[in-house]
């Protein structure tokens, strides 16, 4: 394709999957999955957590990132099936939708499954390995031809170990990571959040190196338990409790706290030239924040106040380099926001049912 074939994939409370083409505004119903509690994506595949497994949807849209240029692809979408497991499924992906692996960890059973990402393009769900650990809120994070797995103590993730492509632990490849929670892959490497900071995993000469990025010594702000940012960028955002937003710059190996004057439910870093940071406030507004100064640049009206009042779950705020997208389940609406133009609502899309879960694909 000559440009990124971006789309918004939604899942309603009954599991119906729809894909909105953000270029021509056409909508396709792709199929159905069991009722899901959350969804994530690597930019092509959408992973729906059903509590009794992980349903995987191929949106048929992706971007190949060559660092200095991009290639864009469009294929037929497909429902790939389900990876069996018990309990909440934590999914970790790389920056590629066509090579490498995808990690899945089932908290209820303690099973860690590494999927062959390339096989998904052929419509197959192939497990490179499946390991059994003690049940906990864990993670299996792919990095190069390796993977990182959390190791629990007393039911809580306490350390991270490096596994080879066969799932065998590598000697000396273990680092402490108390109460490990939250992972993301950036332009630099794979991140896992720890109680005292983050572990950054990079591949050097074919081997995985683990590096600790601590929080500032003078801070009392709560640690981040999740991270979000624009694909292919080094900086990501995470909530600092009620004190604001953490920005983690994996290139500079630093955490920076941005104070915010109101309760925040989600934050994501655009990491563009203007250093935009976006946040979903508890009153349903989307805030546009200066990532350098922390100043509030603009904000929307309370777009999803009805959804938040209904208590059906927190809507999802996602961003690419040009626009942000927000689902309003109770409002039966998807919002497209031009964050660089005073948080202008550039388009709204009405949905026939509640768009409970949202993922952007094609980037």
Short mmCIF file of C-alpha atoms in Angstrom, two decimals, residues 80-355:
data_model
loop_
_atom_site.label_atom_id
_atom_site.label_comp_id
_atom_site.label_asym_id
_atom_site.label_seq_id
_atom_site.Cartn_x
_atom_site.Cartn_y
_atom_site.Cartn_z
CA UNK A 80 -7.07 -17.28 13.89
CA UNK A 81 -8.54 -19.12 16.86
CA UNK A 82 -7.75 -19.46 20.53
CA UNK A 83 -4.71 -20.26 22.65
CA UNK A 84 -5.98 -22.28 25.63
CA UNK A 85 -5.17 -21.12 29.13
CA UNK A 86 -6.72 -20.30 32.50
CA UNK A 87 -6.98 -16.89 34.10
CA UNK A 88 -6.05 -13.44 32.89
CA UNK A 89 -3.74 -13.51 29.87
CA UNK A 90 -0.84 -11.04 29.74
CA UNK A 91 0.40 -10.51 26.17
CA UNK A 92 3.83 -9.16 25.20
CA UNK A 93 4.80 -8.42 21.60
CA UNK A 94 7.80 -7.16 19.68
CA UNK A 95 7.94 -4.33 17.16
CA UNK A 96 7.41 -6.78 14.28
CA UNK A 97 4.13 -8.40 13.25
CA UNK A 98 5.76 -10.78 10.78
CA UNK A 99 8.82 -12.20 12.54
CA UNK A 100 9.91 -13.30 15.99
CA UNK A 101 7.57 -14.33 18.78
CA UNK A 102 4.62 -13.27 20.89
CA UNK A 103 4.58 -14.03 24.61
CA UNK A 104 1.46 -15.05 26.55
CA UNK A 105 1.27 -15.67 30.30
CA UNK A 106 -1.86 -17.10 31.95
CA UNK A 107 -2.05 -15.96 35.57
CA UNK A 108 -4.52 -18.62 36.70
CA UNK A 109 -2.49 -21.62 35.56
CA UNK A 110 0.99 -20.09 35.54
CA UNK A 111 1.52 -21.25 31.96
CA UNK A 112 3.91 -19.29 29.73
CA UNK A 113 3.39 -19.73 25.98
CA UNK A 114 5.69 -18.40 23.27
CA UNK A 115 3.90 -18.16 19.92
CA UNK A 116 5.55 -18.12 16.50
CA UNK A 117 4.47 -14.72 15.12
CA UNK A 118 5.45 -15.56 11.54
CA UNK A 119 3.17 -18.62 11.59
CA UNK A 120 0.19 -16.39 12.36
CA UNK A 121 0.59 -14.82 8.91
CA UNK A 122 -0.08 -18.29 7.50
CA UNK A 123 -3.18 -18.61 9.66
CA UNK A 124 -1.57 -20.99 12.16
CA UNK A 125 -1.15 -20.77 15.93
CA UNK A 126 2.19 -22.47 16.61
CA UNK A 127 3.59 -22.71 20.13
CA UNK A 128 7.38 -22.54 20.21
CA UNK A 129 7.18 -23.71 23.81
CA UNK A 130 4.78 -23.87 26.77
CA UNK A 131 6.19 -23.80 30.30
CA UNK A 132 4.47 -24.33 33.64
CA UNK A 133 5.30 -22.06 36.57
CA UNK A 134 3.56 -21.25 39.83
CA UNK A 135 0.40 -19.22 39.17
CA UNK A 136 0.97 -15.48 39.49
CA UNK A 137 0.43 -12.24 37.58
CA UNK A 138 3.41 -12.95 35.38
CA UNK A 139 4.83 -12.12 31.97
CA UNK A 140 6.64 -13.79 29.10
CA UNK A 141 8.32 -11.09 27.04
CA UNK A 142 9.99 -11.85 23.67
CA UNK A 143 13.32 -10.17 22.93
CA UNK A 144 15.26 -11.16 19.81
CA UNK A 145 15.38 -14.96 19.66
CA UNK A 146 15.06 -15.07 23.46
CA UNK A 147 12.33 -14.34 25.99
CA UNK A 148 12.10 -12.97 29.52
CA UNK A 149 9.97 -14.74 32.09
CA UNK A 150 8.95 -13.61 35.57
CA UNK A 151 9.75 -15.89 38.51
CA UNK A 152 7.45 -15.69 41.58
CA UNK A 153 8.05 -15.74 45.30
CA UNK A 154 5.03 -16.26 47.54
CA UNK A 155 2.73 -15.77 44.56
CA UNK A 156 4.25 -12.45 43.42
CA UNK A 157 6.69 -11.91 40.55
CA UNK A 158 10.08 -11.23 42.15
CA UNK A 159 12.70 -11.72 39.43
CA UNK A 160 13.14 -11.98 35.67
CA UNK A 161 15.08 -14.71 33.86
CA UNK A 162 16.30 -14.97 30.26
CA UNK A 163 15.18 -18.02 28.27
CA UNK A 164 16.55 -19.24 24.95
CA UNK A 165 14.34 -20.07 21.96
CA UNK A 166 13.61 -23.51 23.45
CA UNK A 167 12.49 -22.12 26.80
CA UNK A 168 15.70 -23.07 28.65
CA UNK A 169 16.98 -20.61 31.26
CA UNK A 170 20.32 -19.01 30.40
CA UNK A 171 23.07 -19.20 33.06
CA UNK A 172 23.57 -15.84 34.77
CA UNK A 173 20.56 -14.35 32.97
CA UNK A 174 18.49 -13.46 36.03
CA UNK A 175 17.78 -10.07 37.61
CA UNK A 176 15.73 -9.07 40.63
CA UNK A 177 12.47 -7.30 39.78
CA UNK A 178 10.27 -7.00 42.84
CA UNK A 179 6.53 -7.03 42.07
CA UNK A 180 7.10 -7.06 38.31
CA UNK A 181 4.13 -5.47 36.52
CA UNK A 182 3.71 -3.92 33.09
CA UNK A 183 5.70 -4.46 29.92
CA UNK A 184 6.21 -2.71 26.60
CA UNK A 185 8.61 -2.93 23.67
CA UNK A 186 10.16 0.33 22.50
CA UNK A 187 12.57 1.27 19.72
CA UNK A 188 15.39 0.49 22.17
CA UNK A 189 14.32 -2.80 23.75
CA UNK A 190 11.84 -4.60 25.99
CA UNK A 191 10.76 -3.05 29.29
CA UNK A 192 9.44 -4.72 32.43
CA UNK A 193 8.28 -2.55 35.32
CA UNK A 194 9.62 -3.26 38.82
CA UNK A 195 8.85 -1.79 42.23
CA UNK A 196 12.02 0.35 42.15
CA UNK A 197 12.13 1.20 38.46
CA UNK A 198 12.29 -0.80 35.25
CA UNK A 199 14.36 -3.50 33.62
CA UNK A 200 15.43 -2.76 30.06
CA UNK A 201 16.39 -5.77 27.95
CA UNK A 202 18.44 -5.27 24.80
CA UNK A 203 20.20 -7.67 22.43
CA UNK A 204 23.96 -7.15 22.06
CA UNK A 205 25.95 -9.53 19.84
CA UNK A 206 23.11 -12.06 20.00
CA UNK A 207 22.91 -12.08 23.80
CA UNK A 208 20.37 -10.41 26.07
CA UNK A 209 21.60 -7.71 28.42
CA UNK A 210 19.48 -6.56 31.38
CA UNK A 211 19.85 -3.00 32.61
CA UNK A 212 18.06 -1.36 35.55
CA UNK A 213 16.52 2.10 35.16
CA UNK A 214 15.71 3.43 38.65
CA UNK A 215 13.12 5.99 39.64
CA UNK A 216 14.53 9.36 40.77
CA UNK A 217 15.95 9.05 44.28
CA UNK A 218 13.98 12.05 45.58
CA UNK A 219 10.53 10.89 44.46
CA UNK A 220 7.65 9.65 46.61
CA UNK A 221 5.31 9.08 43.66
CA UNK A 222 3.89 5.56 43.22
CA UNK A 223 5.57 3.33 40.66
CA UNK A 224 4.05 2.69 37.23
CA UNK A 225 2.28 -0.64 36.75
CA UNK A 226 1.78 -0.31 32.99
CA UNK A 227 3.27 1.54 30.04
CA UNK A 228 1.89 2.89 26.77
CA UNK A 229 3.26 4.85 23.85
CA UNK A 230 3.31 5.24 20.10
CA UNK A 231 4.75 2.23 18.30
CA UNK A 232 8.40 2.47 17.35
CA UNK A 233 9.33 5.28 19.73
CA UNK A 234 11.70 5.19 22.73
CA UNK A 235 9.54 7.04 25.30
CA UNK A 236 6.48 5.56 27.00
CA UNK A 237 4.12 6.76 29.73
CA UNK A 238 2.72 5.20 32.89
CA UNK A 239 0.52 6.41 35.73
CA UNK A 240 2.18 7.67 38.93
CA UNK A 241 -0.86 7.01 41.10
CA UNK A 242 -2.67 10.29 41.81
CA UNK A 243 0.53 12.32 41.51
CA UNK A 244 0.75 12.43 37.73
CA UNK A 245 2.40 10.62 34.84
CA UNK A 246 5.76 8.88 34.59
CA UNK A 247 7.66 9.25 31.34
CA UNK A 248 10.22 6.53 30.73
CA UNK A 249 12.81 7.42 28.09
CA UNK A 250 14.47 4.12 27.23
CA UNK A 251 17.07 5.82 25.05
CA UNK A 252 18.22 8.15 27.83
CA UNK A 253 17.51 5.57 30.58
CA UNK A 254 15.53 8.06 32.68
CA UNK A 255 12.19 8.41 34.45
CA UNK A 256 10.58 11.87 34.58
CA UNK A 257 7.49 12.76 36.63
CA UNK A 258 4.87 15.04 35.08
CA UNK A 259 2.52 16.39 37.77
CA UNK A 260 -1.16 16.49 36.73
CA UNK A 261 -3.82 18.53 38.52
CA UNK A 262 -6.58 15.90 38.36
CA UNK A 263 -7.13 12.13 38.56
CA UNK A 264 -5.88 10.28 35.47
CA UNK A 265 -7.06 6.86 34.30
CA UNK A 266 -4.71 6.31 31.35
CA UNK A 267 -1.71 7.96 29.74
CA UNK A 268 0.21 7.40 26.54
CA UNK A 269 3.29 9.10 25.07
CA UNK A 270 3.15 10.22 21.45
CA UNK A 271 6.88 11.03 21.61
CA UNK A 272 6.73 13.32 18.61
CA UNK A 273 8.73 16.50 17.98
CA UNK A 274 6.36 18.45 20.24
CA UNK A 275 6.64 15.79 22.98
CA UNK A 276 2.88 15.36 23.31
CA UNK A 277 1.57 13.20 26.13
CA UNK A 278 -2.11 12.22 26.11
CA UNK A 279 -4.19 11.29 29.14
CA UNK A 280 -7.73 10.17 29.85
CA UNK A 281 -9.01 12.04 32.89
CA UNK A 282 -11.49 10.58 35.37
CA UNK A 283 -14.20 12.97 34.15
CA UNK A 284 -13.97 11.56 30.59
CA UNK A 285 -11.88 14.30 29.02
CA UNK A 286 -8.78 13.70 26.91
CA UNK A 287 -5.90 15.94 28.01
CA UNK A 288 -3.01 17.00 25.78
CA UNK A 289 0.07 17.65 27.90
CA UNK A 290 3.50 19.08 27.10
CA UNK A 291 5.90 16.24 27.87
CA UNK A 292 8.75 18.67 28.49
CA UNK A 293 7.07 21.08 30.92
CA UNK A 294 3.99 19.18 32.09
CA UNK A 295 1.78 22.10 31.02
CA UNK A 296 -1.78 21.38 29.93
CA UNK A 297 -1.93 22.37 26.26
CA UNK A 298 -5.57 21.57 25.52
CA UNK A 299 -8.44 19.26 26.44
CA UNK A 300 -11.67 17.90 25.05
CA UNK A 301 -15.12 17.95 26.52
CA UNK A 302 -16.03 14.95 28.73
CA UNK A 303 -16.36 12.52 25.81
CA UNK A 304 -16.83 9.27 27.75
CA UNK A 305 -18.37 10.46 31.01
CA UNK A 306 -21.40 8.21 30.49
CA UNK A 307 -19.22 5.15 29.99
CA UNK A 308 -17.17 5.88 33.11
CA UNK A 309 -20.32 6.47 35.17
CA UNK A 310 -21.77 3.18 33.95
CA UNK A 311 -18.81 1.30 35.43
CA UNK A 312 -18.47 -1.03 32.46
CA UNK A 313 -14.70 -0.62 32.26
CA UNK A 314 -12.26 2.10 31.34
CA UNK A 315 -12.31 3.15 27.67
CA UNK A 316 -9.08 2.78 25.72
CA UNK A 317 -7.04 5.76 24.52
CA UNK A 318 -4.56 5.00 21.72
CA UNK A 319 -2.39 7.31 19.65
CA UNK A 320 -0.32 7.31 16.49
CA UNK A 321 1.78 10.13 15.07
CA UNK A 322 -1.24 12.01 13.70
CA UNK A 323 -4.37 11.18 15.67
CA UNK A 324 -5.66 9.66 18.90
CA UNK A 325 -8.64 7.31 19.17
CA UNK A 326 -11.00 6.71 22.10
CA UNK A 327 -13.91 4.31 22.43
CA UNK A 328 -17.08 5.27 24.25
CA UNK A 329 -19.01 2.04 24.94
CA UNK A 330 -22.05 3.66 26.56
CA UNK A 331 -21.96 6.46 23.98
CA UNK A 332 -21.81 3.90 21.11
CA UNK A 333 -19.12 6.12 19.62
CA UNK A 334 -15.50 6.09 18.49
CA UNK A 335 -13.74 9.45 18.66
CA UNK A 336 -10.84 10.57 16.48
CA UNK A 337 -8.88 13.41 18.09
CA UNK A 338 -6.37 15.75 16.45
CA UNK A 339 -4.20 16.29 19.52
CA UNK A 340 -1.87 18.72 17.72
CA UNK A 341 -4.82 21.01 16.84
CA UNK A 342 -6.11 21.95 20.30
CA UNK A 343 -7.60 18.47 20.90
CA UNK A 344 -10.07 18.97 18.08
CA UNK A 345 -12.54 16.13 17.47
CA UNK A 346 -11.79 15.47 13.81
CA UNK A 347 -14.28 12.62 13.32
CA UNK A 348 -16.83 10.60 15.27
CA UNK A 349 -18.06 7.14 14.31
CA UNK A 350 -21.32 5.74 15.62
CA UNK A 351 -21.38 2.00 16.37
CA UNK A 352 -24.38 -0.37 16.29
CA UNK A 353 -23.40 -1.95 19.62
CA UNK A 354 -21.12 -0.99 22.49
CA UNK A 355 -17.46 -0.81 21.36
#
